[in-house]
Tab-separated table of C-alpha atoms and ligand atoms in Angstrom:
chain	number	residue	atom	x	y	z
A	1	MET	CA	-6.978	-18.494	-27.421
A	2	GLU	CA	-6.784	-16.846	-30.764
A	3	GLY	CA	-5.258	-13.383	-30.792
A	4	THR	CA	-4.349	-13.666	-26.913
A	5	PRO	CA	-0.594	-12.798	-26.527
A	6	GLN	CA	1.707	-15.281	-25.352
A	7	ARG	CA	2.415	-13.451	-22.025
A	8	PRO	CA	-0.789	-13.825	-20.163
A	9	SER	CA	-1.684	-17.123	-21.271
A	10	HIS	CA	0.875	-18.756	-19.059
A	11	THR	CA	0.850	-16.410	-16.158
A	12	ALA	CA	-1.106	-18.539	-13.714
A	13	GLU	CA	1.189	-21.429	-14.273
A	14	LEU	CA	4.100	-19.018	-13.527
A	15	LEU	CA	2.435	-17.768	-10.479
A	16	GLN	CA	2.204	-21.204	-9.164
A	17	ASP	CA	5.511	-22.136	-10.163
A	18	ILE	CA	6.849	-18.842	-8.242
A	19	LEU	CA	4.850	-19.639	-5.390
A	20	GLU	CA	6.333	-22.877	-5.065
A	21	ARG	CA	9.641	-21.682	-5.297
A	22	ALA	CA	8.815	-19.014	-2.783
A	23	ARG	CA	7.546	-21.831	-0.113
A	24	GLN	CA	10.886	-23.718	-0.475
A	25	LEU	CA	13.202	-20.078	0.639
A	26	PRO	CA	14.662	-20.182	4.199
A	27	ASP	CA	11.966	-19.000	7.055
A	28	GLU	CA	13.809	-15.655	6.928
A	29	GLY	CA	12.331	-12.777	9.119
A	30	ARG	CA	9.136	-12.442	11.190
A	31	CYS	CA	5.689	-11.051	11.204
A	32	ALA	CA	5.458	-7.269	12.384
A	33	ASP	CA	5.067	-7.798	16.324
A	34	TYR	CA	4.863	-3.872	17.461
A	35	ILE	CA	1.186	-4.281	16.327
A	36	PRO	CA	0.382	-7.576	18.894
A	37	ALA	CA	-2.627	-8.277	16.485
A	38	LEU	CA	-0.519	-8.715	13.571
A	39	ALA	CA	1.820	-11.381	15.304
A	40	LYS	CA	-0.983	-13.797	15.601
A	41	VAL	CA	-1.226	-14.265	11.713
A	42	ASN	CA	-0.013	-17.420	10.569
A	43	PRO	CA	3.381	-16.611	8.964
A	44	ASP	CA	3.252	-19.335	6.206
A	45	TYR	CA	0.121	-17.904	4.482
A	46	LEU	CA	1.537	-17.291	0.936
A	47	GLY	CA	-0.565	-15.915	-2.059
A	48	ILE	CA	-0.232	-13.834	-5.310
A	49	ALA	CA	-2.526	-12.328	-7.859
A	50	VAL	CA	-2.107	-10.686	-11.086
A	51	ALA	CA	-4.939	-8.427	-12.184
A	52	GLU	CA	-4.504	-7.608	-15.877
A	53	LEU	CA	-6.449	-4.553	-17.386
A	54	ASP	CA	-8.961	-6.500	-19.467
A	55	GLY	CA	-10.164	-7.958	-16.421
A	56	ARG	CA	-8.565	-11.252	-16.284
A	57	VAL	CA	-7.434	-12.463	-12.717
A	58	HIS	CA	-4.692	-15.026	-12.138
A	59	ILE	CA	-3.875	-16.390	-8.710
A	60	ALA	CA	-2.040	-18.605	-6.766
A	61	GLY	CA	-1.981	-20.002	-3.149
A	62	ASP	CA	-3.802	-17.876	-0.621
A	63	ALA	CA	-4.904	-15.099	-3.084
A	64	GLN	CA	-8.131	-14.781	-1.744
A	65	VAL	CA	-7.258	-14.828	1.990
A	66	PRO	CA	-8.029	-11.368	3.576
A	67	PHE	CA	-4.849	-9.919	5.275
A	68	SER	CA	-4.055	-6.616	7.038
A	69	ILE	CA	-3.367	-4.307	4.139
A	70	GLN	CA	-1.490	-1.617	6.634
A	71	SER	CA	0.625	0.933	4.738
A	72	ILE	CA	-1.055	-0.230	1.379
A	73	SER	CA	-4.069	1.559	2.705
A	74	LYS	CA	-1.828	5.080	2.065
A	75	ILE	CA	-2.522	4.503	-1.778
A	76	PHE	CA	-6.398	4.930	-1.345
A	77	GLY	CA	-6.148	7.575	1.534
A	78	LEU	CA	-3.726	9.980	-0.711
A	79	VAL	CA	-5.682	9.218	-4.012
A	80	LEU	CA	-9.223	10.051	-2.402
A	81	ALA	CA	-7.643	13.362	-0.482
A	82	MET	CA	-6.074	14.320	-4.193
A	83	GLU	CA	-9.476	14.025	-5.669
A	84	ARG	CA	-11.046	16.219	-2.903
A	85	VAL	CA	-8.198	18.370	-1.535
A	86	GLY	CA	-6.455	18.971	-4.820
A	87	GLU	CA	-3.172	21.044	-4.890
A	88	PRO	CA	-3.190	22.530	-1.301
A	89	LEU	CA	-2.471	19.062	0.048
A	90	TRP	CA	1.356	19.611	-1.450
A	91	GLN	CA	1.602	22.305	0.932
A	92	ARG	CA	1.442	20.060	3.722
A	93	VAL	CA	3.311	16.888	2.470
A	94	ARG	CA	6.169	16.837	0.265
A	95	MET	CA	7.039	14.232	-2.335
A	96	GLU	CA	10.730	13.486	-1.452
A	97	PRO	CA	11.985	9.835	-0.284
A	98	SER	CA	12.980	10.193	3.295
A	99	GLY	CA	15.849	8.075	3.674
A	100	GLN	CA	14.481	7.559	7.161
A	101	ALA	CA	12.589	4.699	8.988
A	102	PHE	CA	8.757	4.940	7.956
A	103	ASN	CA	7.752	6.069	11.608
A	104	SER	CA	10.685	8.385	12.516
A	105	ILE	CA	10.210	11.454	14.178
A	106	MET	CA	13.632	13.159	13.706
A	107	GLN	CA	13.455	14.494	10.430
A	108	LEU	CA	9.620	15.742	10.977
A	109	GLU	CA	11.155	18.122	13.868
A	110	TRP	CA	13.986	19.370	11.664
A	111	GLU	CA	11.525	20.289	8.806
A	112	HIS	CA	8.920	21.650	10.813
A	113	GLY	CA	6.515	19.312	10.818
A	114	ILE	CA	6.034	19.095	6.909
A	115	PRO	CA	6.500	15.125	6.221
A	116	ARG	CA	8.871	14.115	3.261
A	117	ASN	CA	5.943	12.042	1.483
A	118	PRO	CA	2.705	10.766	1.903
A	119	PHE	CA	3.918	7.047	1.916
A	120	ILE	CA	5.792	7.781	5.555
A	121	ASN	CA	3.411	7.423	8.548
A	122	ALA	CA	3.492	11.221	9.292
A	123	GLY	CA	2.582	12.113	5.318
A	124	ALA	CA	-0.289	9.426	5.947
A	125	ILE	CA	-1.345	11.119	8.965
A	126	VAL	CA	-1.566	14.661	7.195
A	127	VAL	CA	-3.722	12.610	4.425
A	128	ALA	CA	-5.613	11.276	7.157
A	129	ASP	CA	-6.138	14.744	8.720
A	130	ALA	CA	-6.981	16.126	5.223
A	131	LEU	CA	-9.986	13.313	4.978
A	132	VAL	CA	-11.035	13.729	8.488
A	133	SER	CA	-11.369	17.804	7.994
A	134	HIS	CA	-12.987	17.060	4.369
A	135	PHE	CA	-15.578	14.450	4.996
A	136	SER	CA	-18.283	14.289	7.910
A	137	ALA	CA	-17.611	10.533	8.254
A	138	SER	CA	-14.121	10.160	6.783
A	139	ARG	CA	-13.936	6.424	7.659
A	140	SER	CA	-17.151	5.486	5.978
A	141	ALA	CA	-16.240	7.787	2.956
A	142	LEU	CA	-12.995	5.865	2.759
A	143	ILE	CA	-14.140	2.190	3.026
A	144	GLN	CA	-17.070	2.941	0.429
A	145	PHE	CA	-14.467	4.093	-2.173
A	146	ILE	CA	-12.082	0.989	-1.499
A	147	ARG	CA	-15.219	-1.152	-1.780
A	148	GLN	CA	-16.130	0.250	-4.811
A	149	LEU	CA	-12.511	0.087	-6.493
A	150	ALA	CA	-12.285	-3.488	-5.562
A	151	ASN	CA	-15.935	-4.165	-6.282
A	152	ASN	CA	-16.481	-6.220	-3.327
A	153	PRO	CA	-18.801	-4.597	-0.610
A	154	LEU	CA	-17.569	-6.907	2.227
A	155	ILE	CA	-14.184	-5.341	2.743
A	156	HIS	CA	-14.005	-4.082	6.300
A	157	ALA	CA	-11.432	-3.164	9.017
A	158	ASP	CA	-10.484	-5.839	11.524
A	159	ASP	CA	-11.519	-4.645	14.814
A	160	GLU	CA	-9.097	-6.411	16.830
A	161	VAL	CA	-6.369	-5.330	14.501
A	162	TRP	CA	-7.831	-1.796	14.885
A	163	GLU	CA	-8.114	-1.762	18.540
A	164	SER	CA	-4.532	-2.921	18.618
A	165	GLU	CA	-3.146	-0.115	16.809
A	166	ARG	CA	-4.630	2.219	18.852
A	167	VAL	CA	-3.181	0.537	22.122
A	168	HIS	CA	-0.085	0.453	20.577
A	169	GLY	CA	0.235	3.585	18.420
A	170	ASN	CA	2.034	6.004	20.727
A	171	ARG	CA	4.842	6.616	18.177
A	172	ASN	CA	2.099	7.740	15.673
A	173	ALA	CA	0.390	10.024	18.439
A	174	ALA	CA	3.781	11.512	18.978
A	175	LEU	CA	3.976	12.391	15.067
A	176	ALA	CA	0.479	13.646	14.881
A	177	TYR	CA	1.016	15.855	18.219
A	178	LEU	CA	4.445	17.223	16.898
A	179	MET	CA	2.708	18.207	13.259
A	180	LYS	CA	-0.345	19.778	15.393
A	181	SER	CA	2.345	21.759	17.236
A	182	PHE	CA	3.381	22.823	13.521
A	183	ASP	CA	0.203	23.373	12.708
A	184	ASN	CA	0.168	20.846	10.023
A	185	ILE	CA	-2.876	19.069	11.628
A	186	GLN	CA	-5.985	20.627	11.338
A	187	SER	CA	-8.516	18.255	12.914
A	188	GLU	CA	-8.390	17.016	16.554
A	189	VAL	CA	-5.451	14.541	17.000
A	190	PRO	CA	-7.650	11.729	18.625
A	191	ALA	CA	-9.855	11.727	15.645
A	192	VAL	CA	-6.898	11.514	12.992
A	193	LEU	CA	-5.580	9.018	14.707
A	194	ASP	CA	-8.653	7.314	14.812
A	195	HIS	CA	-8.945	7.349	10.954
A	196	TYR	CA	-5.352	6.461	10.344
A	197	PHE	CA	-5.602	3.484	12.777
A	198	TYR	CA	-8.947	2.343	11.030
A	199	GLN	CA	-7.578	2.431	7.515
A	200	CYS	CA	-4.335	0.423	8.652
A	201	ALA	CA	-6.723	-2.148	9.960
A	202	ILE	CA	-8.611	-2.801	6.613
A	203	SER	CA	-8.483	-6.282	5.438
A	204	MET	CA	-8.376	-7.484	1.805
A	205	SER	CA	-7.086	-10.192	-0.343
A	206	CYS	CA	-4.398	-10.040	-2.757
A	207	VAL	CA	-7.455	-10.552	-5.371
A	208	ASP	CA	-9.052	-7.338	-4.175
A	209	LEU	CA	-5.868	-5.188	-3.651
A	210	ALA	CA	-4.761	-6.100	-7.279
A	211	GLN	CA	-8.071	-5.435	-8.794
A	212	SER	CA	-8.710	-2.263	-6.740
A	213	LEU	CA	-5.708	-0.522	-8.001
A	214	SER	CA	-5.716	-1.283	-11.538
A	215	PHE	CA	-6.560	2.356	-12.541
A	216	LEU	CA	-3.009	3.040	-11.420
A	217	ALA	CA	-1.979	0.748	-14.146
A	218	ASN	CA	-4.515	2.487	-16.680
A	219	LYS	CA	-4.119	6.203	-16.305
A	220	GLY	CA	-6.972	6.532	-13.758
A	221	VAL	CA	-9.371	4.611	-15.219
A	222	ARG	CA	-10.543	1.519	-13.381
A	223	GLY	CA	-9.162	-1.769	-15.461
A	224	GLY	CA	-12.070	-3.640	-17.716
A	225	SER	CA	-14.354	-0.375	-17.800
A	226	SER	CA	-14.343	3.266	-18.605
A	227	ASP	CA	-14.910	4.231	-14.596
A	228	VAL	CA	-12.457	7.410	-14.225
A	229	VAL	CA	-11.166	7.184	-10.708
A	230	CYS	CA	-8.448	9.936	-10.690
A	231	ASP	CA	-7.323	12.073	-13.720
A	232	GLN	CA	-4.155	10.881	-15.464
A	233	ARG	CA	-1.827	13.314	-13.815
A	234	SER	CA	-2.982	11.927	-10.382
A	235	ALA	CA	-2.266	8.411	-11.292
A	236	HIS	CA	1.227	9.624	-12.580
A	237	ARG	CA	1.802	11.321	-9.386
A	238	VAL	CA	1.020	8.361	-7.249
A	239	ASN	CA	3.026	5.980	-9.488
A	240	ALA	CA	5.875	8.343	-9.190
A	241	LEU	CA	5.538	8.482	-5.326
A	242	LEU	CA	5.148	4.707	-5.015
A	243	SER	CA	8.536	4.429	-7.144
A	244	THR	CA	10.530	6.622	-5.021
A	245	SER	CA	8.768	5.940	-1.652
A	246	GLY	CA	6.596	2.821	-1.538
A	247	MET	CA	8.887	0.391	-0.388
A	248	TYR	CA	10.104	1.953	3.145
A	249	ASP	CA	13.719	2.410	3.000
A	250	GLN	CA	14.340	-0.076	0.433
A	251	SER	CA	12.344	1.774	-2.304
A	252	GLY	CA	15.894	2.626	-4.232
A	253	GLU	CA	16.970	-0.963	-4.360
A	254	PHE	CA	13.557	-2.080	-5.197
A	255	ALA	CA	13.426	0.403	-8.373
A	256	PHE	CA	17.005	-0.971	-9.168
A	257	THR	CA	16.379	-4.425	-9.065
A	258	VAL	CA	12.607	-4.491	-10.358
A	259	GLY	CA	11.699	-0.911	-11.596
A	260	LEU	CA	7.864	-0.816	-10.779
A	261	PRO	CA	5.692	1.523	-8.731
A	262	ALA	CA	5.166	-0.411	-5.640
A	263	LYS	CA	3.979	-0.596	-2.021
A	264	SER	CA	4.270	-2.694	1.040
A	265	GLY	CA	2.750	-3.314	4.252
A	266	VAL	CA	3.843	-4.404	7.403
A	267	GLY	CA	1.002	-7.113	6.969
A	268	GLY	CA	3.277	-8.754	4.656
A	269	GLY	CA	1.293	-7.344	1.260
A	270	LEU	CA	3.280	-5.964	-1.587
A	271	VAL	CA	1.489	-4.439	-4.765
A	272	ALA	CA	3.290	-3.214	-7.747
A	273	VAL	CA	1.830	-1.641	-10.739
A	274	VAL	CA	2.890	-2.565	-14.200
A	275	PRO	CA	1.467	0.484	-16.492
A	276	ASP	CA	-0.757	-0.718	-19.541
A	277	TYR	CA	-0.580	-4.214	-18.469
A	278	GLY	CA	-2.026	-4.443	-14.730
A	279	VAL	CA	-1.617	-4.822	-11.065
A	280	ILE	CA	0.550	-7.816	-9.089
A	281	CYS	CA	-0.346	-8.228	-5.523
A	282	ALA	CA	1.737	-10.721	-3.320
A	283	TRP	CA	1.459	-11.610	0.315
A	284	SER	CA	3.521	-13.245	3.045
A	285	PRO	CA	3.658	-11.947	6.783
A	286	ARG	CA	7.359	-12.644	7.507
A	287	LEU	CA	9.230	-9.468	7.179
A	288	ASN	CA	12.878	-8.157	6.330
A	289	SER	CA	14.548	-5.565	8.500
A	290	TYR	CA	13.161	-2.864	6.237
A	291	GLY	CA	9.730	-4.107	7.118
A	292	ASN	CA	9.245	-5.490	3.347
A	293	SER	CA	8.138	-9.260	3.131
A	294	HIS	CA	10.899	-11.459	1.990
A	295	ARG	CA	8.700	-13.958	-0.034
A	296	SER	CA	6.653	-11.117	-1.412
A	297	MET	CA	9.585	-9.372	-2.629
A	298	PHE	CA	11.127	-12.739	-4.129
A	299	MET	CA	7.488	-13.668	-5.933
A	300	VAL	CA	7.087	-10.026	-7.320
A	301	THR	CA	10.918	-9.871	-8.390
A	302	THR	CA	10.851	-12.991	-9.947
A	303	LEU	CA	7.450	-12.508	-11.823
A	304	ALA	CA	9.014	-9.019	-12.985
A	305	GLU	CA	11.972	-10.723	-14.332
A	306	GLU	CA	10.277	-13.496	-16.051
A	307	LEU	CA	7.678	-11.672	-17.827
A	308	GLY	CA	10.221	-8.584	-18.396
A	309	LEU	CA	8.144	-6.179	-16.472
A	310	SER	CA	9.786	-2.849	-15.633
A	311	VAL	CA	8.830	0.846	-16.362
A	312	TYR	CA	12.419	1.401	-17.073
A	313	ASN	CA	12.767	-1.038	-19.889
B	1	LIG	N1	-0.067	0.704	11.184
B	1	LIG	C1	1.134	0.734	10.921
B	1	LIG	C2	1.649	1.582	11.582
B	1	LIG	O1	1.196	2.818	11.428
B	1	LIG	C3	1.521	1.002	9.352
B	1	LIG	C4	2.731	0.842	9.204
B	1	LIG	C5	3.212	0.051	7.489
B	1	LIG	O2	2.666	-0.610	7.252
B	1	LIG	O3	4.075	0.549	7.173
B	1	LIG	O4	2.916	1.919	12.222
């Protein structure tokens, strides 16, 4: 197409090639099984999507199959809470990497119930509390927000995953009660956990995720539209937190090797924001020891290398 830059025109072929290379990798790692419903997912699913800011979407493999977004939901909760609660949120959750596992309790005790950042579980539970306290129906507010962003009214939480999280959520309950003891949870803990487990259980495809997060690549404005999702400063802040804390305890290595704000979830999804270009989302359920998907990491890393995508270039 005349006037179309070289880079996007071969993106679809490139995605297919990278997906095939990912498929050939050894079957390292395994599905998350501490939430039993996640262990039932076919580990061979493999998909990738790129949503560019001009509205074009490129896909390969299982990019349109919904999967459990898990921790990726922490981005949506955070953006909604930042818009509704504003600056006081940062009195209750900090913006530092934790250097600990995403569900660690020790640091929270030392630091008087103030989580290191909104992307570890404790931080996301504080954000969930902010939403539960602000909205009369926080789950419905969040799902409406996500549906609008993705332009997909069918997005919903998977009941089986939601129930599985509830039944096996003792560690998250421990985090929430510990924070409540430090007065950093305002609503009743069961209601906060219910919201948190619900958001983790939302299912979305790579295409849904890439499209719904385009505003982070576009200074807060939804890609291909003039819809303001959040102000430029909020988008900057979320990207900064993603860069330092989005990839569990492998965030430093991801910044070092790839250099894009990114978030992964134990469902095997990985989203990466490329400012002024778009959003990449990859999915493959087998996880490494940090909780990041092996093949999703490979696909995003390879695509970023091939296209020269990094915020540090
Ligand atoms: N629902 C999971 C938990 O709370 C989310 C973990 C994740 O994806 O990091 O443990």
